[in-house]
mmCIF file of C-alpha atoms and ligand atoms in Angstrom:
data_model
loop_
_atom_site.group_PDB
_atom_site.id
_atom_site.type_symbol
_atom_site.label_atom_id
_atom_site.label_comp_id
_atom_site.label_asym_id
_atom_site.label_seq_id
_atom_site.Cartn_x
_atom_site.Cartn_y
_atom_site.Cartn_z
ATOM 1 C CA MET A 1 -17.257 4.276 -3.836
ATOM 2 C CA LYS A 2 -16.120 4.705 -7.471
ATOM 3 C CA SER A 3 -12.379 4.288 -6.966
ATOM 4 C CA PHE A 4 -10.047 3.600 -4.040
ATOM 5 C CA LEU A 5 -6.736 5.433 -4.061
ATOM 6 C CA HIS A 6 -6.806 8.005 -1.279
ATOM 7 C CA VAL A 7 -7.879 8.215 2.350
ATOM 8 C CA SER A 8 -10.573 10.679 1.250
ATOM 9 C CA ASP A 9 -12.219 7.868 -0.790
ATOM 10 C CA ILE A 10 -13.123 5.979 2.411
ATOM 11 C CA GLY A 11 -14.739 8.989 4.107
ATOM 12 C CA ASP A 12 -15.005 9.166 7.898
ATOM 13 C CA LEU A 13 -12.155 7.100 9.415
ATOM 14 C CA LYS A 14 -13.956 6.282 12.673
ATOM 15 C CA LYS A 15 -16.832 4.834 10.654
ATOM 16 C CA ALA A 16 -14.418 2.886 8.422
ATOM 17 C CA LEU A 17 -12.628 1.434 11.476
ATOM 18 C CA ALA A 18 -15.943 0.406 13.053
ATOM 19 C CA GLU A 19 -16.911 -1.268 9.777
ATOM 20 C CA ALA A 20 -13.539 -3.051 9.677
ATOM 21 C CA ALA A 21 -14.116 -4.393 13.208
ATOM 22 C CA ALA A 22 -17.599 -5.609 12.202
ATOM 23 C CA VAL A 23 -16.246 -7.342 9.061
ATOM 24 C CA LYS A 24 -13.447 -8.952 11.066
ATOM 25 C CA ALA A 25 -15.886 -10.245 13.705
ATOM 26 C CA ASP A 26 -18.262 -11.662 11.065
ATOM 27 C CA PRO A 27 -16.332 -12.218 7.790
ATOM 28 C CA TYR A 28 -19.240 -14.023 6.068
ATOM 29 C CA GLY A 29 -21.932 -11.605 7.274
ATOM 30 C CA TRP A 30 -22.136 -9.911 3.851
ATOM 31 C CA ALA A 31 -21.707 -13.055 1.705
ATOM 32 C CA HIS A 32 -24.905 -12.213 -0.210
ATOM 33 C CA LEU A 33 -23.515 -8.920 -1.559
ATOM 34 C CA GLY A 34 -21.212 -10.388 -4.200
ATOM 35 C CA VAL A 35 -23.391 -13.227 -5.507
ATOM 36 C CA HIS A 36 -23.295 -13.339 -9.324
ATOM 37 C CA ARG A 37 -20.694 -10.554 -9.297
ATOM 38 C CA THR A 38 -17.060 -10.760 -10.427
ATOM 39 C CA ILE A 39 -13.874 -8.887 -9.552
ATOM 40 C CA ILE A 40 -10.882 -9.015 -11.911
ATOM 41 C CA LEU A 41 -7.525 -8.506 -10.173
ATOM 42 C CA VAL A 42 -4.921 -7.288 -12.669
ATOM 43 C CA PHE A 43 -1.258 -7.704 -11.685
ATOM 44 C CA PHE A 44 1.531 -5.989 -13.618
ATOM 45 C CA ASN A 45 3.933 -6.835 -10.728
ATOM 46 C CA SER A 46 4.653 -9.603 -8.213
ATOM 47 C CA SER A 47 2.643 -10.019 -5.029
ATOM 48 C CA LEU A 48 2.003 -12.459 -2.206
ATOM 49 C CA ARG A 49 -0.248 -10.646 0.305
ATOM 50 C CA THR A 50 -2.247 -8.459 -2.077
ATOM 51 C CA ARG A 51 -2.945 -11.317 -4.465
ATOM 52 C CA LEU A 52 -4.140 -13.699 -1.718
ATOM 53 C CA SER A 53 -5.874 -11.228 0.625
ATOM 54 C CA SER A 54 -7.851 -9.656 -2.252
ATOM 55 C CA GLN A 55 -9.064 -13.070 -3.394
ATOM 56 C CA LYS A 56 -9.960 -14.075 0.166
ATOM 57 C CA ALA A 57 -11.823 -10.794 0.749
ATOM 58 C CA ALA A 58 -13.786 -11.348 -2.481
ATOM 59 C CA LEU A 59 -14.634 -14.947 -1.536
ATOM 60 C CA ASN A 60 -15.874 -13.809 1.914
ATOM 61 C CA LEU A 61 -18.309 -11.465 0.117
ATOM 62 C CA GLY A 62 -19.556 -14.167 -2.268
ATOM 63 C CA LEU A 63 -17.764 -12.346 -5.104
ATOM 64 C CA ASP A 64 -15.957 -14.404 -7.787
ATOM 65 C CA PRO A 65 -12.303 -13.328 -8.161
ATOM 66 C CA ILE A 66 -10.371 -13.749 -11.418
ATOM 67 C CA VAL A 67 -6.631 -13.002 -11.372
ATOM 68 C CA LEU A 68 -4.831 -11.832 -14.515
ATOM 69 C CA ASN A 69 -1.034 -11.629 -14.551
ATOM 70 C CA ILE A 70 -0.085 -9.207 -17.317
ATOM 71 C CA GLY A 71 2.669 -10.348 -19.618
ATOM 72 C CA LYS A 72 2.688 -13.883 -18.210
ATOM 73 C CA GLU A 73 -0.818 -15.029 -19.100
ATOM 74 C CA SER A 74 -2.016 -12.052 -21.173
ATOM 75 C CA TRP A 75 -0.389 -10.209 -24.045
ATOM 76 C CA GLN A 76 2.252 -7.655 -23.110
ATOM 77 C CA LEU A 77 0.352 -4.364 -22.803
ATOM 78 C CA GLU A 78 1.442 -0.942 -24.049
ATOM 79 C CA THR A 79 0.601 1.737 -21.460
ATOM 80 C CA ARG A 80 1.838 4.943 -23.147
ATOM 81 C CA LEU A 81 -0.516 6.856 -25.426
ATOM 82 C CA GLY A 82 0.426 8.013 -28.920
ATOM 83 C CA VAL A 83 3.310 5.592 -29.538
ATOM 84 C CA VAL A 84 3.980 3.522 -32.664
ATOM 85 C CA MET A 85 3.533 -0.039 -31.401
ATOM 86 C CA ASP A 86 6.462 -1.602 -33.252
ATOM 87 C CA GLY A 87 8.093 -3.128 -30.145
ATOM 88 C CA ASP A 88 7.307 -6.169 -27.975
ATOM 89 C CA LYS A 89 3.871 -4.935 -26.761
ATOM 90 C CA SER A 90 1.027 -6.646 -28.643
ATOM 91 C CA GLU A 91 -1.988 -4.809 -27.226
ATOM 92 C CA HIS A 92 -2.755 -1.352 -25.837
ATOM 93 C CA LEU A 93 -4.430 -0.646 -22.483
ATOM 94 C CA ARG A 94 -6.951 1.446 -24.445
ATOM 95 C CA GLU A 95 -8.550 -1.781 -25.783
ATOM 96 C CA ALA A 96 -7.584 -4.175 -22.965
ATOM 97 C CA ILE A 97 -9.216 -2.084 -20.205
ATOM 98 C CA PRO A 98 -12.752 -1.839 -21.648
ATOM 99 C CA VAL A 99 -12.553 -5.540 -22.553
ATOM 100 C CA ILE A 100 -11.628 -6.418 -18.932
ATOM 101 C CA GLY A 101 -14.423 -4.113 -17.731
ATOM 102 C CA SER A 102 -16.959 -5.956 -19.881
ATOM 103 C CA TYR A 103 -16.223 -9.214 -18.013
ATOM 104 C CA CYS A 104 -16.610 -7.976 -14.423
ATOM 105 C CA ASP A 105 -18.231 -5.655 -11.875
ATOM 106 C CA LEU A 106 -15.137 -4.462 -9.951
ATOM 107 C CA ILE A 107 -11.454 -4.161 -10.893
ATOM 108 C CA GLY A 108 -8.269 -4.191 -8.772
ATOM 109 C CA VAL A 109 -4.963 -3.122 -10.323
ATOM 110 C CA ARG A 110 -1.353 -3.531 -9.215
ATOM 111 C CA ALA A 111 0.927 -1.361 -11.354
ATOM 112 C CA PHE A 112 4.110 -0.171 -9.620
ATOM 113 C CA ALA A 113 5.961 3.043 -10.359
ATOM 114 C CA GLY A 114 8.536 2.618 -13.118
ATOM 115 C CA LEU A 115 10.779 5.096 -11.188
ATOM 116 C CA GLU A 116 12.130 6.570 -14.442
ATOM 117 C CA ASP A 117 9.697 9.385 -15.194
ATOM 118 C CA TYR A 118 8.299 11.323 -12.207
ATOM 119 C CA ALA A 119 5.534 13.009 -14.232
ATOM 120 C CA TYR A 120 4.337 9.703 -15.767
ATOM 121 C CA ASP A 121 4.310 7.925 -12.376
ATOM 122 C CA TYR A 122 2.816 10.770 -10.303
ATOM 123 C CA ALA A 123 -0.001 11.246 -12.844
ATOM 124 C CA GLU A 124 -0.965 7.593 -12.056
ATOM 125 C CA THR A 125 -0.937 7.096 -15.837
ATOM 126 C CA VAL A 126 -1.823 3.373 -15.772
ATOM 127 C CA LEU A 127 -4.401 3.390 -12.956
ATOM 128 C CA GLN A 128 -6.087 6.513 -14.324
ATOM 129 C CA GLN A 129 -6.654 4.745 -17.654
ATOM 130 C CA PHE A 130 -8.416 1.905 -15.776
ATOM 131 C CA ILE A 131 -10.615 4.511 -14.051
ATOM 132 C CA ASP A 132 -11.317 6.362 -17.302
ATOM 133 C CA TYR A 133 -11.897 3.424 -19.668
ATOM 134 C CA SER A 134 -13.213 0.436 -17.651
ATOM 135 C CA GLY A 135 -16.628 1.787 -16.629
ATOM 136 C CA ARG A 136 -16.103 -0.064 -13.301
ATOM 137 C CA PRO A 137 -15.051 0.880 -9.768
ATOM 138 C CA VAL A 138 -11.239 0.510 -9.527
ATOM 139 C CA ILE A 139 -9.131 -0.384 -6.470
ATOM 140 C CA SER A 140 -5.416 0.472 -6.365
ATOM 141 C CA LEU A 141 -3.596 -2.682 -5.234
ATOM 142 C CA GLU A 142 -0.404 -0.550 -5.155
ATOM 143 C CA SER A 143 -0.234 1.730 -8.099
ATOM 144 C CA ALA A 144 2.494 4.225 -8.977
ATOM 145 C CA THR A 145 2.040 6.560 -5.990
ATOM 146 C CA VAL A 146 -0.285 4.869 -3.462
ATOM 147 C CA HIS A 147 -0.999 1.580 -1.668
ATOM 148 C CA PRO A 148 -4.283 2.364 0.114
ATOM 149 C CA CYS A 149 -5.296 -1.236 1.005
ATOM 150 C CA GLN A 150 -1.978 -1.486 2.897
ATOM 151 C CA ALA A 151 -2.365 1.845 4.696
ATOM 152 C CA PHE A 152 -5.939 1.000 5.722
ATOM 153 C CA ALA A 153 -4.761 -2.386 7.100
ATOM 154 C CA ASP A 154 -1.948 -0.552 8.936
ATOM 155 C CA LEU A 155 -4.440 1.842 10.518
ATOM 156 C CA ILE A 156 -6.703 -1.064 11.570
ATOM 157 C CA THR A 157 -3.659 -2.726 13.182
ATOM 158 C CA ILE A 158 -2.665 0.450 15.069
ATOM 159 C CA GLU A 159 -6.252 0.845 16.271
ATOM 160 C CA GLU A 160 -6.227 -2.750 17.588
ATOM 161 C CA TYR A 161 -2.887 -2.533 19.414
ATOM 162 C CA LYS A 162 -2.733 1.058 20.688
ATOM 163 C CA THR A 163 -2.694 1.519 24.460
ATOM 164 C CA LYS A 164 -2.995 5.342 24.412
ATOM 165 C CA PRO A 165 -5.773 7.466 22.897
ATOM 166 C CA ARG A 166 -3.259 9.293 20.662
ATOM 167 C CA PRO A 167 -0.170 7.097 20.083
ATOM 168 C CA LYS A 168 3.103 8.344 18.617
ATOM 169 C CA VAL A 169 3.660 6.707 15.206
ATOM 170 C CA VAL A 170 7.023 6.980 13.419
ATOM 171 C CA LEU A 171 7.575 6.204 9.738
ATOM 172 C CA SER A 172 11.279 5.417 9.334
ATOM 173 C CA TRP A 173 13.239 5.028 6.107
ATOM 174 C CA ALA A 174 15.562 1.988 6.197
ATOM 175 C CA PRO A 175 18.186 0.729 3.726
ATOM 176 C CA HIS A 176 17.483 -1.685 0.855
ATOM 177 C CA PRO A 177 19.676 -2.958 -2.017
ATOM 178 C CA ARG A 178 17.164 -2.016 -4.768
ATOM 179 C CA ALA A 179 15.305 1.164 -5.666
ATOM 180 C CA LEU A 180 11.724 0.886 -4.354
ATOM 181 C CA PRO A 181 8.613 2.984 -5.029
ATOM 182 C CA GLN A 182 7.235 5.630 -2.653
ATOM 183 C CA ALA A 183 3.669 4.227 -2.746
ATOM 184 C CA VAL A 184 3.753 2.578 0.693
ATOM 185 C CA PRO A 185 5.231 5.552 2.606
ATOM 186 C CA ASN A 186 3.040 8.002 0.622
ATOM 187 C CA SER A 187 -0.163 6.217 1.613
ATOM 188 C CA PHE A 188 0.997 5.566 5.169
ATOM 189 C CA ALA A 189 1.705 9.289 5.583
ATOM 190 C CA GLU A 190 -1.609 10.284 4.014
ATOM 191 C CA TRP A 191 -3.583 7.938 6.298
ATOM 192 C CA MET A 192 -1.630 8.784 9.486
ATOM 193 C CA ASN A 193 -2.148 12.505 8.830
ATOM 194 C CA ALA A 194 -5.889 11.837 8.669
ATOM 195 C CA ALA A 195 -5.908 9.590 11.776
ATOM 196 C CA ASP A 196 -5.815 10.618 15.430
ATOM 197 C CA VAL A 197 -2.074 9.937 16.019
ATOM 198 C CA ASP A 198 1.095 11.944 16.690
ATOM 199 C CA PHE A 199 2.890 11.300 13.378
ATOM 200 C CA VAL A 200 6.614 11.754 12.673
ATOM 201 C CA ILE A 201 8.582 10.860 9.513
ATOM 202 C CA THR A 202 12.328 10.211 9.700
ATOM 203 C CA HIS A 203 14.765 9.663 6.819
ATOM 204 C CA PRO A 204 18.234 10.738 5.674
ATOM 205 C CA GLU A 205 18.424 14.072 3.852
ATOM 206 C CA GLY A 206 17.502 13.708 0.175
ATOM 207 C CA TYR A 207 14.712 11.189 0.863
ATOM 208 C CA GLU A 208 11.961 13.826 1.312
ATOM 209 C CA LEU A 209 8.597 12.466 0.171
ATOM 210 C CA ASP A 210 6.258 14.409 -2.112
ATOM 211 C CA PRO A 211 4.795 17.349 -0.100
ATOM 212 C CA ARG A 212 1.273 16.316 -1.137
ATOM 213 C CA PHE A 213 1.687 13.210 1.010
ATOM 214 C CA VAL A 214 3.846 14.659 3.816
ATOM 215 C CA GLY A 215 1.137 17.238 4.506
ATOM 216 C CA GLY A 216 1.504 18.649 8.002
ATOM 217 C CA ALA A 217 3.590 15.726 9.354
ATOM 218 C CA ARG A 218 6.726 16.485 11.404
ATOM 219 C CA VAL A 219 9.932 15.489 9.581
ATOM 220 C CA GLU A 220 12.965 14.654 11.766
ATOM 221 C CA TYR A 221 16.323 13.821 10.150
ATOM 222 C CA ASP A 222 17.774 12.346 13.370
ATOM 223 C CA GLN A 223 16.344 8.806 13.561
ATOM 224 C CA MET A 224 17.146 8.322 17.274
ATOM 225 C CA LYS A 225 15.417 11.591 18.153
ATOM 226 C CA ALA A 226 12.362 10.633 16.065
ATOM 227 C CA PHE A 227 12.089 7.260 17.848
ATOM 228 C CA GLU A 228 12.035 8.785 21.375
ATOM 229 C CA GLY A 229 8.844 7.778 23.195
ATOM 230 C CA ALA A 230 7.307 6.201 20.056
ATOM 231 C CA ASP A 231 4.480 3.659 20.343
ATOM 232 C CA PHE A 232 4.658 2.304 16.781
ATOM 233 C CA ILE A 233 7.689 2.106 14.470
ATOM 234 C CA TYR A 234 6.787 1.656 10.800
ATOM 235 C CA ALA A 235 9.910 0.857 8.762
ATOM 236 C CA LYS A 236 10.053 1.088 4.979
ATOM 237 C CA ASN A 237 12.579 1.745 2.270
ATOM 238 C CA TRP A 238 11.838 4.099 -0.596
ATOM 239 C CA SER A 239 13.908 5.639 -3.361
ATOM 240 C CA ALA A 240 14.425 9.395 -3.669
ATOM 241 C CA VAL A 241 11.693 11.648 -5.064
ATOM 242 C CA GLY A 242 13.901 14.663 -5.923
ATOM 243 C CA ALA A 243 16.653 12.615 -7.618
ATOM 244 C CA TYR A 244 13.785 10.518 -8.913
ATOM 245 C CA GLY A 245 14.081 6.765 -8.317
ATOM 246 C CA GLN A 246 17.683 6.902 -7.137
ATOM 247 C CA ILE A 247 19.354 5.164 -4.202
ATOM 248 C CA LEU A 248 21.188 7.890 -2.261
ATOM 249 C CA SER A 249 22.150 5.829 0.796
ATOM 250 C CA LYS A 250 22.481 2.266 2.046
ATOM 251 C CA ASP A 251 23.613 3.448 5.495
ATOM 252 C CA PRO A 252 23.304 0.377 7.778
ATOM 253 C CA SER A 253 22.967 2.613 10.846
ATOM 254 C CA TRP A 254 19.330 3.164 9.729
ATOM 255 C CA THR A 255 18.504 -0.595 9.967
ATOM 256 C CA VAL A 256 15.935 -0.811 12.777
ATOM 257 C CA GLY A 257 17.519 -2.717 15.650
ATOM 258 C CA ARG A 258 17.586 -2.946 19.429
ATOM 259 C CA ARG A 259 19.529 0.331 19.709
ATOM 260 C CA GLN A 260 16.693 2.374 18.185
ATOM 261 C CA MET A 261 13.849 0.386 19.787
ATOM 262 C CA ALA A 262 15.427 1.013 23.229
ATOM 263 C CA VAL A 263 14.549 4.741 23.130
ATOM 264 C CA THR A 264 10.880 4.121 22.220
ATOM 265 C CA ASP A 265 8.062 3.596 24.719
ATOM 266 C CA ASP A 266 8.321 -0.193 24.180
ATOM 267 C CA ALA A 267 7.042 0.370 20.641
ATOM 268 C CA PHE A 268 5.469 -2.151 18.325
ATOM 269 C CA PHE A 269 7.354 -2.832 15.083
ATOM 270 C CA MET A 270 5.482 -2.719 11.759
ATOM 271 C CA HIS A 271 6.377 -3.369 8.108
ATOM 272 C CA CYS A 272 4.133 -4.047 5.102
ATOM 273 C CA LEU A 273 6.253 -7.032 3.935
ATOM 274 C CA PRO A 274 8.043 -8.379 1.964
ATOM 275 C CA VAL A 275 10.963 -7.372 4.180
ATOM 276 C CA ARG A 276 14.721 -7.858 3.809
ATOM 277 C CA ARG A 277 15.939 -9.108 7.186
ATOM 278 C CA ASN A 278 19.020 -7.399 8.591
ATOM 279 C CA MET A 279 18.703 -4.646 5.952
ATOM 280 C CA ILE A 280 15.388 -3.038 7.001
ATOM 281 C CA VAL A 281 15.156 -4.632 10.458
ATOM 282 C CA THR A 282 17.282 -6.972 12.556
ATOM 283 C CA ASP A 283 16.166 -10.562 13.215
ATOM 284 C CA GLU A 284 15.988 -9.689 16.882
ATOM 285 C CA VAL A 285 13.364 -6.947 16.375
ATOM 286 C CA ILE A 286 11.215 -8.667 13.739
ATOM 287 C CA ASP A 287 11.213 -11.915 15.770
ATOM 288 C CA SER A 288 10.376 -10.124 19.050
ATOM 289 C CA PRO A 289 6.925 -10.261 20.680
ATOM 290 C CA LYS A 290 6.508 -6.551 19.758
ATOM 291 C CA SER A 291 6.570 -7.309 16.023
ATOM 292 C CA LEU A 292 3.146 -6.902 14.373
ATOM 293 C CA VAL A 293 4.103 -7.914 10.833
ATOM 294 C CA ILE A 294 1.899 -11.042 10.775
ATOM 295 C CA PRO A 295 -1.319 -9.554 12.269
ATOM 296 C CA GLU A 296 -0.718 -6.506 10.034
ATOM 297 C CA ALA A 297 -0.616 -8.746 6.939
ATOM 298 C CA ALA A 298 -3.704 -10.644 8.180
ATOM 299 C CA ASN A 299 -5.597 -7.333 8.310
ATOM 300 C CA ARG A 300 -5.110 -6.967 4.547
ATOM 301 C CA VAL A 301 -8.154 -9.240 4.132
ATOM 302 C CA VAL A 302 -10.189 -6.909 6.369
ATOM 303 C CA SER A 303 -9.219 -3.678 4.590
ATOM 304 C CA ALA A 304 -9.830 -5.187 1.144
ATOM 305 C CA GLN A 305 -13.177 -6.583 2.260
ATOM 306 C CA VAL A 306 -14.419 -3.222 3.583
ATOM 307 C CA VAL A 307 -13.468 -1.565 0.285
ATOM 308 C CA MET A 308 -15.105 -4.247 -1.893
ATOM 309 C CA LYS A 309 -18.178 -4.250 0.375
ATOM 310 C CA ARG A 310 -18.582 -0.483 -0.026
ATOM 311 C CA MET A 311 -18.182 -0.760 -3.794
ATOM 312 C CA LEU A 312 -20.741 -3.579 -4.051
ATOM 313 C CA GLU A 313 -23.188 -1.601 -1.914
ATOM 314 C CA SER A 314 -22.926 1.360 -4.268
ATOM 315 C CA LEU A 315 -23.259 -0.536 -7.578
HETATM 316 C C1 AN0 B 401 7.241 -3.114 -3.044
HETATM 317 C C2 AN0 B 401 7.360 -1.635 -2.695
HETATM 318 O O1 AN0 B 401 8.257 -1.248 -1.957
HETATM 319 O O2 AN0 B 401 6.554 -0.843 -3.191
HETATM 320 C C3 AN0 B 401 5.950 -3.684 -2.545
HETATM 321 C C4 AN0 B 401 5.619 -3.443 -1.115
HETATM 322 C C5 AN0 B 401 4.249 -3.856 -0.741
HETATM 323 N N1 AN0 B 401 8.330 -3.837 -2.434
HETATM 324 C C6 AN0 B 401 9.278 -4.454 -3.123
HETATM 325 O O3 AN0 B 401 9.307 -4.369 -4.330
HETATM 326 C C7 AN0 B 401 10.300 -5.251 -2.361
HETATM 327 N N1 CP B 402 2.352 -5.726 1.449
HETATM 328 C C1 CP B 402 2.074 -6.137 0.196
HETATM 329 O O1 CP B 402 1.371 -5.472 -0.566
HETATM 330 O O2 CP B 402 2.626 -7.342 -0.135
HETATM 331 P P1 CP B 402 2.655 -8.011 -1.580
HETATM 332 O O3 CP B 402 3.566 -7.156 -2.435
HETATM 333 O O4 CP B 402 3.207 -9.394 -1.351
HETATM 334 O O5 CP B 402 1.276 -8.039 -2.134
#
């Protein structure tokens, strides 16, 4: 595997899920693979789960992780090409990336969408430079448009908890005080479309996701209707794509609570975390026995480990 951004990069999903189960059952079973190998994890943005689960996955494989927090420990990096560097950025990605590549075997990058320029974000301008200039396999640890390690962990979690061969999975927009990227819902949609589930997306009008990620999914603007008979509710806020990066609604009636969960088929509740309680989801729902947020986060080690394992095997 040369890079990990899309569901197509992992190949057959049944095989990937079987491999995830094997890695989870025997986390140290491939500890020889990473010996005398290094992964550099580059963070342009904050993280709790991705930072820790990626390091843990690397350690399980015998791989040495090095974390670099851009702008805090490194120089501030310029990411746009062709600019006069007379501002606060001391170094360009064009030099920094091959230097980072010369110190390691694999690279992970977290670089969120700026939410100002659709074309810049949706071209994956930062991540693509890592792919083009590092000479190393690159993992998106949430880049401008995708969060594949999260979506893979979500799929593993659904596989573990489903009680029907083809469960109904609903991705629901929920309110948030700040404008957030579309990476999590984009990847979730892409992976659910590829998986054997009945997938529905619900959001207020104006929050349509990019058609490349919506694919053939059913979109339902009535949240209560979308939730009917659901087996998994996946809540997430995102900012608008059309009116790029804008907050069009903070409607509290979309906060996932007992009212919506009551029309599901006793659905599980999922969220990638970090979550704003009583904005995205009520305390009652996230604290209920049907909430999967902790096992879902735990599966981030498993998804990252399968990806790093595949990359090490193909070096
Ligand atoms: C980020 C997002 O919505 O993309 C990270 C989620 C994993 N969330 C926040 O910034 C709160
Ligand atoms: N879900 C997730 O990626 O969390 P962090 O932003 O804390 O890494």
